[in-house]
Amino acid sequence: GGEPDWSFTDDLYTIELQLVEPMSSRRIFVMESDGKVYVPSGYMRSMLGRIWKEWAFQAEAGDGLAVARMNGVRYSRRLVRVQDPAIIEGVAEKLAQKYAGGVTPEAVARIEQSVADGDTWIFELAPRS
C-alpha cells in the first residue's frame, strides 16, 4: 500500500532496525518530519562511532536495504543519507524535541552543526524502489 502516516513514531522511543546486507539489527531512535521517517547515527567521526555505528557505514557504502520494526509491524525500507539543510532543520527540531529535552534554538543549532560537521548522520527510511 501507500506510505503510512508516520506521526505515530512520535510515541515511539526506539525502533528495531535491521540491515539486509550484512544482516544485523539494533535499537535506534526514530523521528518523523514533514511526513517522512528518519533515524540518526551519532559519534560518526569518533573511534567509538567507527566501532559502535558500523551499521551506518555499511548502509552508506552498500544498497541501504533495511527492515524497520515499529509496533510489531515490519516495514521494508531503504536507508538514504540526508544532508540537505532544509530537511535537516525539521529533523533536528524533532530530534531535539524527543531526545534532547525540548526544542530550543540552541539545541536545534547544535544538532544541525553536528550533521554539517559529519558527527551525526541522518538517514531517511525511504520506500524501496
Short mmCIF file of C-alpha atoms in Angstrom, two decimals, residues 21-126:
data_model
loop_
_atom_site.label_atom_id
_atom_site.label_comp_id
_atom_site.label_asym_id
_atom_site.label_seq_id
_atom_site.Cartn_x
_atom_site.Cartn_y
_atom_site.Cartn_z
CA GLU A 21 23.26 -6.94 3.98
CA PRO A 22 25.06 -7.59 6.21
CA MET A 23 22.21 -8.87 8.35
CA SER A 24 22.43 -7.20 11.71
CA SER A 25 19.94 -5.37 13.88
CA ARG A 26 19.87 -2.71 16.55
CA ARG A 27 17.52 -0.46 18.50
CA ILE A 28 17.62 3.11 17.28
CA PHE A 29 15.94 6.49 17.71
CA VAL A 30 13.28 7.43 15.18
CA MET A 31 11.60 10.66 14.22
CA GLU A 32 9.04 11.86 11.69
CA SER A 33 9.43 15.16 9.89
CA ASP A 34 7.34 16.52 7.04
CA GLY A 35 5.61 13.17 6.52
CA LYS A 36 8.82 11.13 6.24
CA VAL A 37 10.60 8.98 8.79
CA TYR A 38 14.27 9.29 9.79
CA VAL A 39 16.88 7.66 12.01
CA PRO A 40 20.08 9.28 13.33
CA SER A 41 23.54 7.91 13.91
CA GLY A 42 25.83 9.91 16.17
CA TYR A 43 29.54 9.84 17.00
CA MET A 44 30.39 9.20 13.36
CA ARG A 45 33.82 10.85 13.42
CA SER A 46 34.96 9.28 16.68
CA MET A 47 36.74 5.99 17.29
CA LEU A 48 33.72 4.82 19.26
CA GLY A 49 31.48 5.68 16.32
CA ARG A 50 33.63 3.68 13.90
CA ILE A 51 33.06 0.60 16.06
CA TRP A 52 29.62 1.20 17.53
CA LYS A 53 27.99 2.67 14.43
CA GLU A 54 29.35 0.25 11.87
CA TRP A 55 25.80 -0.21 10.52
CA ALA A 56 25.70 3.39 9.28
CA PHE A 57 28.95 2.99 7.35
CA GLN A 58 27.65 -0.28 5.90
CA ALA A 59 24.34 1.31 4.87
CA GLU A 60 26.13 4.25 3.25
CA ALA A 61 28.56 2.00 1.37
CA GLY A 62 26.01 -0.65 0.36
CA ASP A 63 22.50 -0.64 -1.02
CA GLY A 64 20.96 0.58 2.25
CA LEU A 65 18.22 -2.05 2.23
CA ALA A 66 16.74 -2.48 5.68
CA VAL A 67 13.72 -3.64 7.62
CA ALA A 68 12.32 -1.44 10.38
CA ARG A 69 10.03 -2.92 13.01
CA MET A 70 7.68 -0.50 14.72
CA ASN A 71 4.83 -1.58 17.00
CA GLY A 72 5.27 -5.15 15.77
CA VAL A 73 4.93 -4.21 12.08
CA ARG A 74 7.82 -4.71 9.66
CA TYR A 75 8.49 -2.05 7.02
CA SER A 76 10.82 -2.80 4.11
CA ARG A 77 12.84 0.37 3.62
CA ARG A 78 15.99 1.79 2.06
CA LEU A 79 18.33 3.93 4.17
CA VAL A 80 19.20 7.13 2.33
CA ARG A 81 21.63 9.54 3.98
CA VAL A 82 20.24 13.07 4.09
CA GLN A 83 22.41 16.19 4.15
CA ASP A 84 20.08 18.85 2.71
CA PRO A 85 19.95 21.67 5.33
CA ALA A 86 16.26 22.30 4.60
CA ILE A 87 15.41 18.70 5.54
CA ILE A 88 17.89 18.57 8.42
CA GLU A 89 16.25 21.58 10.07
CA GLY A 90 12.92 19.76 10.54
CA VAL A 91 14.61 16.54 11.58
CA ALA A 92 16.82 18.43 14.06
CA GLU A 93 13.75 20.02 15.65
CA LYS A 94 12.11 16.61 16.11
CA LEU A 95 15.36 15.08 17.40
CA ALA A 96 15.72 17.89 19.95
CA GLN A 97 12.08 17.57 20.99
CA LYS A 98 12.18 13.81 21.51
CA TYR A 99 15.72 13.13 22.73
CA ALA A 100 17.45 16.35 23.83
CA GLY A 101 14.99 17.75 26.37
CA GLY A 102 12.99 20.08 24.13
CA VAL A 103 13.14 22.33 21.13
CA THR A 104 15.26 25.41 21.71
CA PRO A 105 17.14 27.37 19.05
CA GLU A 106 20.41 26.31 20.71
CA ALA A 107 19.55 22.60 20.73
CA VAL A 108 18.46 22.67 17.10
CA ALA A 109 21.58 24.62 16.10
CA ARG A 110 23.82 22.07 17.89
CA ILE A 111 22.19 19.19 16.05
CA GLU A 112 22.36 20.98 12.70
CA GLN A 113 26.04 21.76 13.28
CA SER A 114 26.73 18.14 14.28
CA VAL A 115 25.18 16.99 10.99
CA ALA A 116 27.07 19.63 8.97
CA ASP A 117 30.34 18.57 10.65
CA GLY A 118 29.69 14.89 9.90
CA ASP A 119 29.47 13.92 13.57
CA THR A 120 25.81 12.92 13.17
CA TRP A 121 24.38 11.22 10.11
CA ILE A 122 20.68 11.29 9.33
CA PHE A 123 19.06 8.59 7.22
CA GLU A 124 15.62 8.69 5.70
CA LEU A 125 13.83 5.35 5.89
CA ALA A 126 12.74 5.74 2.27
#
